[in-house]
Amino acid sequence: MTKFLIISKNNNLLCEISECFDEHELEHSTYIYSNAEETFNFIKENEFASILIDDDIENYDILSKKIKSIENNDIFITLIYNPNSIDSFSNDFSGFIDNFIQKPICKNILNSTLNSYIKTKKNIDKYKEDNKELSRSLYQLDVLYNTSSKLSGNLDKEKLYEIMFETLEKTLSFDLASALIYAQNYDKSENKLIIHSLKKPENSLLEIIKEKIISIAKENNSADADFSKVLLEEHIKPSYQNQNLDTKLLNYDKLAAPIKIKDKTYATLLIYRNKPFSKEDVVCFQTIVHQISSPLRAITLYNEIKNTNIELKKLERIKSEFVSIVSHELRTPLAPINNSLDIVLSDNISDTTRHFANMAKRNVSRLSGIIEDLLDLSRIETGKFDFKYKKYNIKTSLDTISKTFENQIKEKEMVLKTHFEDHLPDIYADPKRIEQILSNLVTNAIKFTPKGGKIEISTKIINNNEINKGTLIAPIENFATCNFNETFINISIKDTGIGIKEEDINKIFDKFSQIENSLTRNAGGVGLGLTITKHFIDSHLGGIWVESKENEGSNFNVVIPVYSDIKAFEIDLNASKKINETTNLLTLKASNKESSGNFIKQLKEENIIKLTKNSKEIEYLENDMYIYKIYFPNLQKSAFDFMTNRIENSLKEGEYGIVLEKATYKKESEDYSLGM
Ligand code: ADP
């Protein structure tokens, strides 16, 4: 309430006015004037909002002026004046007077003045309060807005709760906030009670809060949740650590809510505040609870998917290893069976025995083909396929393949046409695997072309931009992401067979996939040939696509980069560069300081590697060895293997005394796995 002061020399006047103030229950003091200085000091020491000054005191004008000059205090001044002296007011002085009351005091006028004052004051107070609420709401809105941007994209659960408590503190100024976080399967976390408090809560209080929040949690859909074990995490403001918070807190105003989306509850919140919560506070609290539930759900889903992926990868690895072991076991007896059949066939045997022995031999060879495919696939999937790349001419492989299939083609009364360019450029490849690619494609062409059909194998040199990237099946990754190379040898294997429906073209490259038709059933096979082919091509940084029409035939096109045109890999020697999920690392260790430098210079000259602009050559001495680290961020493993192989081959050619170590960074296990 505003404090009034009435100053006069006249005690009767003071009493008269004072009575009026009493009637209106207005807090006031009276002051009998003796001298200006004392009066002014008294005013300064006490905080008055309104002063009534009698004009019978000397220099009341100077006093009023001085009162108005008190800093940060706009005191309302009323002059109790004698109308006969009104003429003596100077304009200058009247500016310091806010109101006038005439003498002698008319009680009715004073009363009505005070009434109107009280009304105005009430309105002003209400306006001030509303204004305060408004600015508080604006502040809460601002904090909530900022919280939204902090929460979005955050995948760290702990950080999320931290932001939530920070927002609760900023918007609702709680005395204590508690959150019961439920145990989650995906990260094997346990129930946790997080307490944020200004003062240290006493143990008895903590126990009660724990019980309360658990009972709220159970009411909210989690009746069957097991809260027998709850870890406690306390956060107390350092400045209040020596002060305790006792059970009086339980009498404070409180707000509670579960953090949930649909049926899944993640946590329960309970906060206490000495000052009662307003309607706006409740809305703000609900907004915060709502704000946090979406990112929490995102985190849970993200982690569940991540865990499932890890599990799937584990299963895939186990399956590949199992296939590999079983295939090895199956392969072992095939060689002696084959040898025994050879012995039987070399003997003088009846036609019937020969017929069946030959049939057995064909089936042994078919079985060993399937086993070899299974072994290849498991090696590819476990990243253990060892390619023996070298610079060579594909013409040799094309000739070998044409010869190999001569008999089969004749047997099926088919025609084989070949058109190989005279001077095919060299490629950098593993000849055995290139032959396997060609063999798979020619076998299929024969299998899926009826008797009397035609097969054409041809080559041509093409540019990168002549490849219709939209129709590419392989690359699995490399062609799309790296696409280093400009010139390719294009090998086309074209048949006049049954063809493939457009919608089936992508399917045929999937593991174990076969398109149902009469020829597939007769032809055998398990649907692995094209899967393996696709992987081999990818490992050679090449590509494959198919043009086909049902009942007209298919044309399988393979492209392999030309050796002299293989682009240098951009590498990064800046060891401080952030490692990401697909970072590969090569380490060169040399006993001689110049070796690594010379070697890298040679790799650059041979156009095998090219340093990026911001590369920094990192060289340091460790156990008497000079270490060079080269990082390959965002390079697919098969491209990395291809490039490492080129570096290894260069290393073999010169006498550098360098040891090369290859590693791929795996985010899941958070370490480097050495792969050499
Ligand atoms: P498979 O060992 O069964 O031949 P592949 O992976 O080599 O397995 O081929 C998968 C499927 O693709 C085949 O079963 C067949 O349906 C289809 N296919 C492959 N090549 C041809 C082709 N030249 N003509 C028609 N269909 C083909």
mmCIF file of N, CA and C in Angstrom, residues 116-189:
data_model
loop_
_atom_site.group_PDB
_atom_site.id
_atom_site.type_symbol
_atom_site.label_atom_id
_atom_site.label_comp_id
_atom_site.label_asym_id
_atom_site.label_seq_id
_atom_site.Cartn_x
_atom_site.Cartn_y
_atom_site.Cartn_z
ATOM 1 N N SER A 116 -11.141 8.773 -5.031
ATOM 2 C CA SER A 116 -10.737 8.637 -6.434
ATOM 3 C C SER A 116 -9.280 8.178 -6.521
ATOM 4 N N TYR A 117 -8.478 8.610 -5.539
ATOM 5 C CA TYR A 117 -7.079 8.148 -5.521
ATOM 6 C C TYR A 117 -7.026 6.621 -5.362
ATOM 7 N N ILE A 118 -7.810 6.107 -4.412
ATOM 8 C CA ILE A 118 -7.781 4.658 -4.134
ATOM 9 C C ILE A 118 -8.198 3.864 -5.380
ATOM 10 N N LYS A 119 -9.246 4.382 -6.056
ATOM 11 C CA LYS A 119 -9.729 3.693 -7.265
ATOM 12 C C LYS A 119 -8.638 3.642 -8.336
ATOM 13 N N THR A 120 -8.036 4.837 -8.582
ATOM 14 C CA THR A 120 -6.986 4.916 -9.600
ATOM 15 C C THR A 120 -5.842 3.972 -9.255
ATOM 16 N N LYS A 121 -5.504 3.993 -7.971
ATOM 17 C CA LYS A 121 -4.377 3.176 -7.509
ATOM 18 C C LYS A 121 -4.646 1.687 -7.772
ATOM 19 N N LYS A 122 -5.896 1.280 -7.464
ATOM 20 C CA LYS A 122 -6.281 -0.129 -7.671
ATOM 21 C C LYS A 122 -6.110 -0.505 -9.142
ATOM 22 N N ASN A 123 -6.610 0.419 -10.021
ATOM 23 C CA ASN A 123 -6.514 0.154 -11.451
ATOM 24 C C ASN A 123 -5.070 0.044 -11.908
ATOM 25 N N ILE A 124 -4.275 0.975 -11.384
ATOM 26 C CA ILE A 124 -2.863 0.965 -11.785
ATOM 27 C C ILE A 124 -2.197 -0.334 -11.323
ATOM 28 N N ASP A 125 -2.503 -0.732 -10.078
ATOM 29 C CA ASP A 125 -1.898 -1.963 -9.550
ATOM 30 C C ASP A 125 -2.292 -3.168 -10.399
ATOM 31 N N LYS A 126 -3.564 -3.190 -10.772
ATOM 32 C CA LYS A 126 -4.041 -4.326 -11.567
ATOM 33 C C LYS A 126 -3.334 -4.338 -12.929
ATOM 34 N N TYR A 127 -3.235 -3.130 -13.500
ATOM 35 C CA TYR A 127 -2.579 -3.003 -14.792
ATOM 36 C C TYR A 127 -1.125 -3.491 -14.710
ATOM 37 N N LYS A 128 -0.499 -3.058 -13.573
ATOM 38 C CA LYS A 128 0.908 -3.461 -13.375
ATOM 39 C C LYS A 128 1.016 -4.976 -13.274
ATOM 40 N N GLU A 129 0.097 -5.590 -12.523
ATOM 41 C CA GLU A 129 0.105 -7.039 -12.307
ATOM 42 C C GLU A 129 -0.106 -7.760 -13.648
ATOM 43 N N ASP A 130 -1.107 -7.240 -14.431
ATOM 44 C CA ASP A 130 -1.384 -7.838 -15.739
ATOM 45 C C ASP A 130 -0.157 -7.767 -16.631
ATOM 46 N N ASN A 131 0.466 -6.601 -16.558
ATOM 47 C CA ASN A 131 1.653 -6.376 -17.372
ATOM 48 C C ASN A 131 2.756 -7.364 -17.010
ATOM 49 N N LYS A 132 2.875 -7.578 -15.675
ATOM 50 C CA LYS A 132 3.896 -8.509 -15.185
ATOM 51 C C LYS A 132 3.597 -9.913 -15.711
ATOM 52 N N GLU A 133 2.311 -10.309 -15.641
ATOM 53 C CA GLU A 133 1.887 -11.628 -16.122
ATOM 54 C C GLU A 133 2.192 -11.774 -17.604
ATOM 55 N N LEU A 134 1.886 -10.656 -18.326
ATOM 56 C CA LEU A 134 2.086 -10.670 -19.762
ATOM 57 C C LEU A 134 3.567 -10.850 -20.099
ATOM 58 N N SER A 135 4.409 -10.090 -19.406
ATOM 59 C CA SER A 135 5.831 -10.194 -19.745
ATOM 60 C C SER A 135 6.372 -11.554 -19.305
ATOM 61 N N ARG A 136 5.791 -12.118 -18.222
ATOM 62 C CA ARG A 136 6.196 -13.451 -17.776
ATOM 63 C C ARG A 136 5.803 -14.475 -18.857
ATOM 64 N N SER A 137 4.568 -14.342 -19.372
ATOM 65 C CA SER A 137 4.114 -15.264 -20.411
ATOM 66 C C SER A 137 4.980 -15.149 -21.650
ATOM 67 N N LEU A 138 5.342 -13.899 -21.991
ATOM 68 C CA LEU A 138 6.196 -13.695 -23.167
ATOM 69 C C LEU A 138 7.551 -14.361 -22.955
ATOM 70 N N TYR A 139 8.056 -14.215 -21.737
ATOM 71 C CA TYR A 139 9.349 -14.819 -21.412
ATOM 72 C C TYR A 139 9.246 -16.345 -21.521
ATOM 73 N N GLN A 140 8.128 -16.903 -20.958
ATOM 74 C CA GLN A 140 7.936 -18.359 -21.030
ATOM 75 C C GLN A 140 7.874 -18.818 -22.483
ATOM 76 N N LEU A 141 7.158 -18.049 -23.297
ATOM 77 C CA LEU A 141 7.042 -18.393 -24.713
ATOM 78 C C LEU A 141 8.401 -18.428 -25.393
ATOM 79 N N ASP A 142 9.196 -17.418 -25.076
ATOM 80 C CA ASP A 142 10.522 -17.301 -25.664
ATOM 81 C C ASP A 142 11.378 -18.517 -25.280
ATOM 82 N N VAL A 143 11.319 -18.877 -23.982
ATOM 83 C CA VAL A 143 12.101 -20.030 -23.514
ATOM 84 C C VAL A 143 11.609 -21.303 -24.204
ATOM 85 N N LEU A 144 10.278 -21.450 -24.302
ATOM 86 C CA LEU A 144 9.734 -22.659 -24.931
ATOM 87 C C LEU A 144 10.149 -22.752 -26.389
ATOM 88 N N TYR A 145 10.165 -21.600 -27.058
ATOM 89 C CA TYR A 145 10.561 -21.574 -28.464
ATOM 90 C C TYR A 145 12.017 -22.024 -28.604
ATOM 91 N N ASN A 146 12.863 -21.453 -27.728
ATOM 92 C CA ASN A 146 14.282 -21.830 -27.781
ATOM 93 C C ASN A 146 14.474 -23.299 -27.464
ATOM 94 N N THR A 147 13.652 -23.803 -26.523
ATOM 95 C CA THR A 147 13.767 -25.212 -26.150
ATOM 96 C C THR A 147 13.462 -26.095 -27.354
ATOM 97 N N SER A 148 12.432 -25.718 -28.107
ATOM 98 C CA SER A 148 12.063 -26.508 -29.284
ATOM 99 C C SER A 148 13.245 -26.698 -30.200
ATOM 100 N N SER A 149 13.958 -25.594 -30.470
ATOM 101 C CA SER A 149 15.067 -25.726 -31.415
ATOM 102 C C SER A 149 16.205 -26.527 -30.789
ATOM 103 N N LYS A 150 16.348 -26.424 -29.448
ATOM 104 C CA LYS A 150 17.411 -27.213 -28.802
ATOM 105 C C LYS A 150 17.087 -28.698 -28.852
ATOM 106 N N LEU A 151 15.781 -29.016 -28.707
ATOM 107 C CA LEU A 151 15.386 -30.423 -28.635
ATOM 108 C C LEU A 151 15.445 -31.109 -29.988
ATOM 109 N N SER A 152 15.120 -30.327 -31.047
ATOM 110 C CA SER A 152 14.984 -30.988 -32.343
ATOM 111 C C SER A 152 16.318 -31.529 -32.827
ATOM 112 N N GLY A 153 16.260 -32.757 -33.287
ATOM 113 C CA GLY A 153 17.459 -33.393 -33.833
ATOM 114 C C GLY A 153 18.397 -33.932 -32.765
ATOM 115 N N ASN A 154 18.009 -33.753 -31.490
ATOM 116 C CA ASN A 154 18.881 -34.252 -30.422
ATOM 117 C C ASN A 154 18.617 -35.741 -30.196
ATOM 118 N N LEU A 155 19.667 -36.542 -30.263
ATOM 119 C CA LEU A 155 19.467 -37.978 -30.094
ATOM 120 C C LEU A 155 20.108 -38.498 -28.811
ATOM 121 N N ASP A 156 20.423 -37.578 -27.910
ATOM 122 C CA ASP A 156 21.038 -37.984 -26.651
ATOM 123 C C ASP A 156 19.999 -37.806 -25.532
ATOM 124 N N LYS A 157 19.591 -38.932 -24.938
ATOM 125 C CA LYS A 157 18.515 -38.924 -23.951
ATOM 126 C C LYS A 157 18.867 -38.056 -22.739
ATOM 127 N N GLU A 158 20.107 -38.227 -22.243
ATOM 128 C CA GLU A 158 20.519 -37.479 -21.049
ATOM 129 C C GLU A 158 20.446 -35.980 -21.303
ATOM 130 N N LYS A 159 20.928 -35.594 -22.488
ATOM 131 C CA LYS A 159 20.945 -34.176 -22.862
ATOM 132 C C LYS A 159 19.512 -33.628 -22.914
ATOM 133 N N LEU A 160 18.616 -34.468 -23.408
ATOM 134 C CA LEU A 160 17.214 -34.077 -23.537
ATOM 135 C C LEU A 160 16.609 -33.753 -22.171
ATOM 136 N N TYR A 161 16.867 -34.623 -21.185
ATOM 137 C CA TYR A 161 16.340 -34.368 -19.836
ATOM 138 C C TYR A 161 16.984 -33.126 -19.230
ATOM 139 N N GLU A 162 18.261 -32.943 -19.551
ATOM 140 C CA GLU A 162 18.971 -31.753 -19.045
ATOM 141 C C GLU A 162 18.271 -30.480 -19.556
ATOM 142 N N ILE A 163 17.955 -30.488 -20.871
ATOM 143 C CA ILE A 163 17.278 -29.327 -21.475
ATOM 144 C C ILE A 163 15.905 -29.137 -20.830
ATOM 145 N N MET A 164 15.232 -30.257 -20.549
ATOM 146 C CA MET A 164 13.903 -30.179 -19.944
ATOM 147 C C MET A 164 13.964 -29.509 -18.566
ATOM 148 N N PHE A 165 14.916 -29.924 -17.735
ATOM 149 C CA PHE A 165 15.024 -29.328 -16.396
ATOM 150 C C PHE A 165 15.388 -27.842 -16.487
ATOM 151 N N GLU A 166 16.287 -27.533 -17.437
ATOM 152 C CA GLU A 166 16.703 -26.142 -17.622
ATOM 153 C C GLU A 166 15.481 -25.284 -17.999
ATOM 154 N N THR A 167 14.643 -25.821 -18.897
ATOM 155 C CA THR A 167 13.449 -25.077 -19.329
ATOM 156 C C THR A 167 12.462 -24.931 -18.182
ATOM 157 N N LEU A 168 12.285 -26.007 -17.398
ATOM 158 C CA LEU A 168 11.367 -25.938 -16.250
ATOM 159 C C LEU A 168 11.833 -24.876 -15.265
ATOM 160 N N GLU A 169 13.140 -24.834 -15.067
ATOM 161 C CA GLU A 169 13.675 -23.874 -14.099
ATOM 162 C C GLU A 169 13.461 -22.442 -14.597
ATOM 163 N N LYS A 170 13.750 -22.231 -15.890
ATOM 164 C CA LYS A 170 13.637 -20.876 -16.438
ATOM 165 C C LYS A 170 12.191 -20.397 -16.468
ATOM 166 N N THR A 171 11.265 -21.289 -16.810
ATOM 167 C CA THR A 171 9.888 -20.838 -17.007
ATOM 168 C C THR A 171 9.061 -20.897 -15.730
ATOM 169 N N LEU A 172 9.357 -21.851 -14.858
ATOM 170 C CA LEU A 172 8.471 -22.031 -13.701
ATOM 171 C C LEU A 172 9.150 -21.794 -12.357
ATOM 172 N N SER A 173 10.429 -21.489 -12.361
ATOM 173 C CA SER A 173 11.209 -21.217 -11.140
ATOM 174 C C SER A 173 10.808 -22.144 -9.984
ATOM 175 N N PHE A 174 10.953 -23.434 -10.205
ATOM 176 C CA PHE A 174 10.551 -24.396 -9.168
ATOM 177 C C PHE A 174 11.505 -24.379 -7.980
ATOM 178 N N ASP A 175 11.008 -24.903 -6.851
ATOM 179 C CA ASP A 175 11.903 -25.113 -5.714
ATOM 180 C C ASP A 175 12.529 -26.498 -5.809
ATOM 181 N N LEU A 176 11.719 -27.434 -6.335
ATOM 182 C CA LEU A 176 12.252 -28.779 -6.563
ATOM 183 C C LEU A 176 11.531 -29.405 -7.757
ATOM 184 N N ALA A 177 12.318 -30.021 -8.631
ATOM 185 C CA ALA A 177 11.707 -30.738 -9.757
ATOM 186 C C ALA A 177 12.244 -32.154 -9.758
ATOM 187 N N SER A 178 11.344 -33.113 -9.933
ATOM 188 C CA SER A 178 11.798 -34.500 -9.960
ATOM 189 C C SER A 178 11.235 -35.189 -11.201
ATOM 190 N N ALA A 179 12.030 -36.117 -11.742
ATOM 191 C CA ALA A 179 11.566 -36.886 -12.905
ATOM 192 C C ALA A 179 11.921 -38.339 -12.677
ATOM 193 N N LEU A 180 10.908 -39.180 -12.772
ATOM 194 C CA LEU A 180 11.147 -40.624 -12.665
ATOM 195 C C LEU A 180 11.261 -41.149 -14.092
ATOM 196 N N ILE A 181 12.484 -41.530 -14.470
ATOM 197 C CA ILE A 181 12.737 -41.988 -15.845
ATOM 198 C C ILE A 181 12.639 -43.511 -15.849
ATOM 199 N N TYR A 182 11.797 -44.043 -16.722
ATOM 200 C CA TYR A 182 11.567 -45.494 -16.704
ATOM 201 C C TYR A 182 12.681 -46.253 -17.417
ATOM 202 N N ALA A 183 12.928 -47.452 -16.899
ATOM 203 C CA ALA A 183 13.924 -48.333 -17.519
ATOM 204 C C ALA A 183 13.548 -48.594 -18.972
ATOM 205 N N GLN A 184 14.548 -48.619 -19.855
ATOM 206 C CA GLN A 184 14.284 -48.872 -21.275
ATOM 207 C C GLN A 184 15.052 -50.093 -21.742
ATOM 208 N N ASN A 185 14.378 -50.863 -22.585
ATOM 209 C CA ASN A 185 15.019 -52.075 -23.092
ATOM 210 C C ASN A 185 16.192 -51.772 -24.001
ATOM 211 N N TYR A 186 15.978 -50.759 -24.886
ATOM 212 C CA TYR A 186 16.962 -50.563 -25.953
ATOM 213 C C TYR A 186 18.352 -50.209 -25.441
ATOM 214 N N ASP A 187 18.436 -49.502 -24.302
ATOM 215 C CA ASP A 187 19.787 -49.201 -23.807
ATOM 216 C C ASP A 187 20.040 -49.879 -22.454
ATOM 217 N N LYS A 188 19.157 -50.806 -22.105
ATOM 218 C CA LYS A 188 19.264 -51.578 -20.866
ATOM 219 C C LYS A 188 19.409 -50.651 -19.654
ATOM 220 N N SER A 189 18.798 -49.466 -19.737
ATOM 221 C CA SER A 189 18.909 -48.531 -18.618
ATOM 222 C C SER A 189 17.944 -48.938 -17.511
#
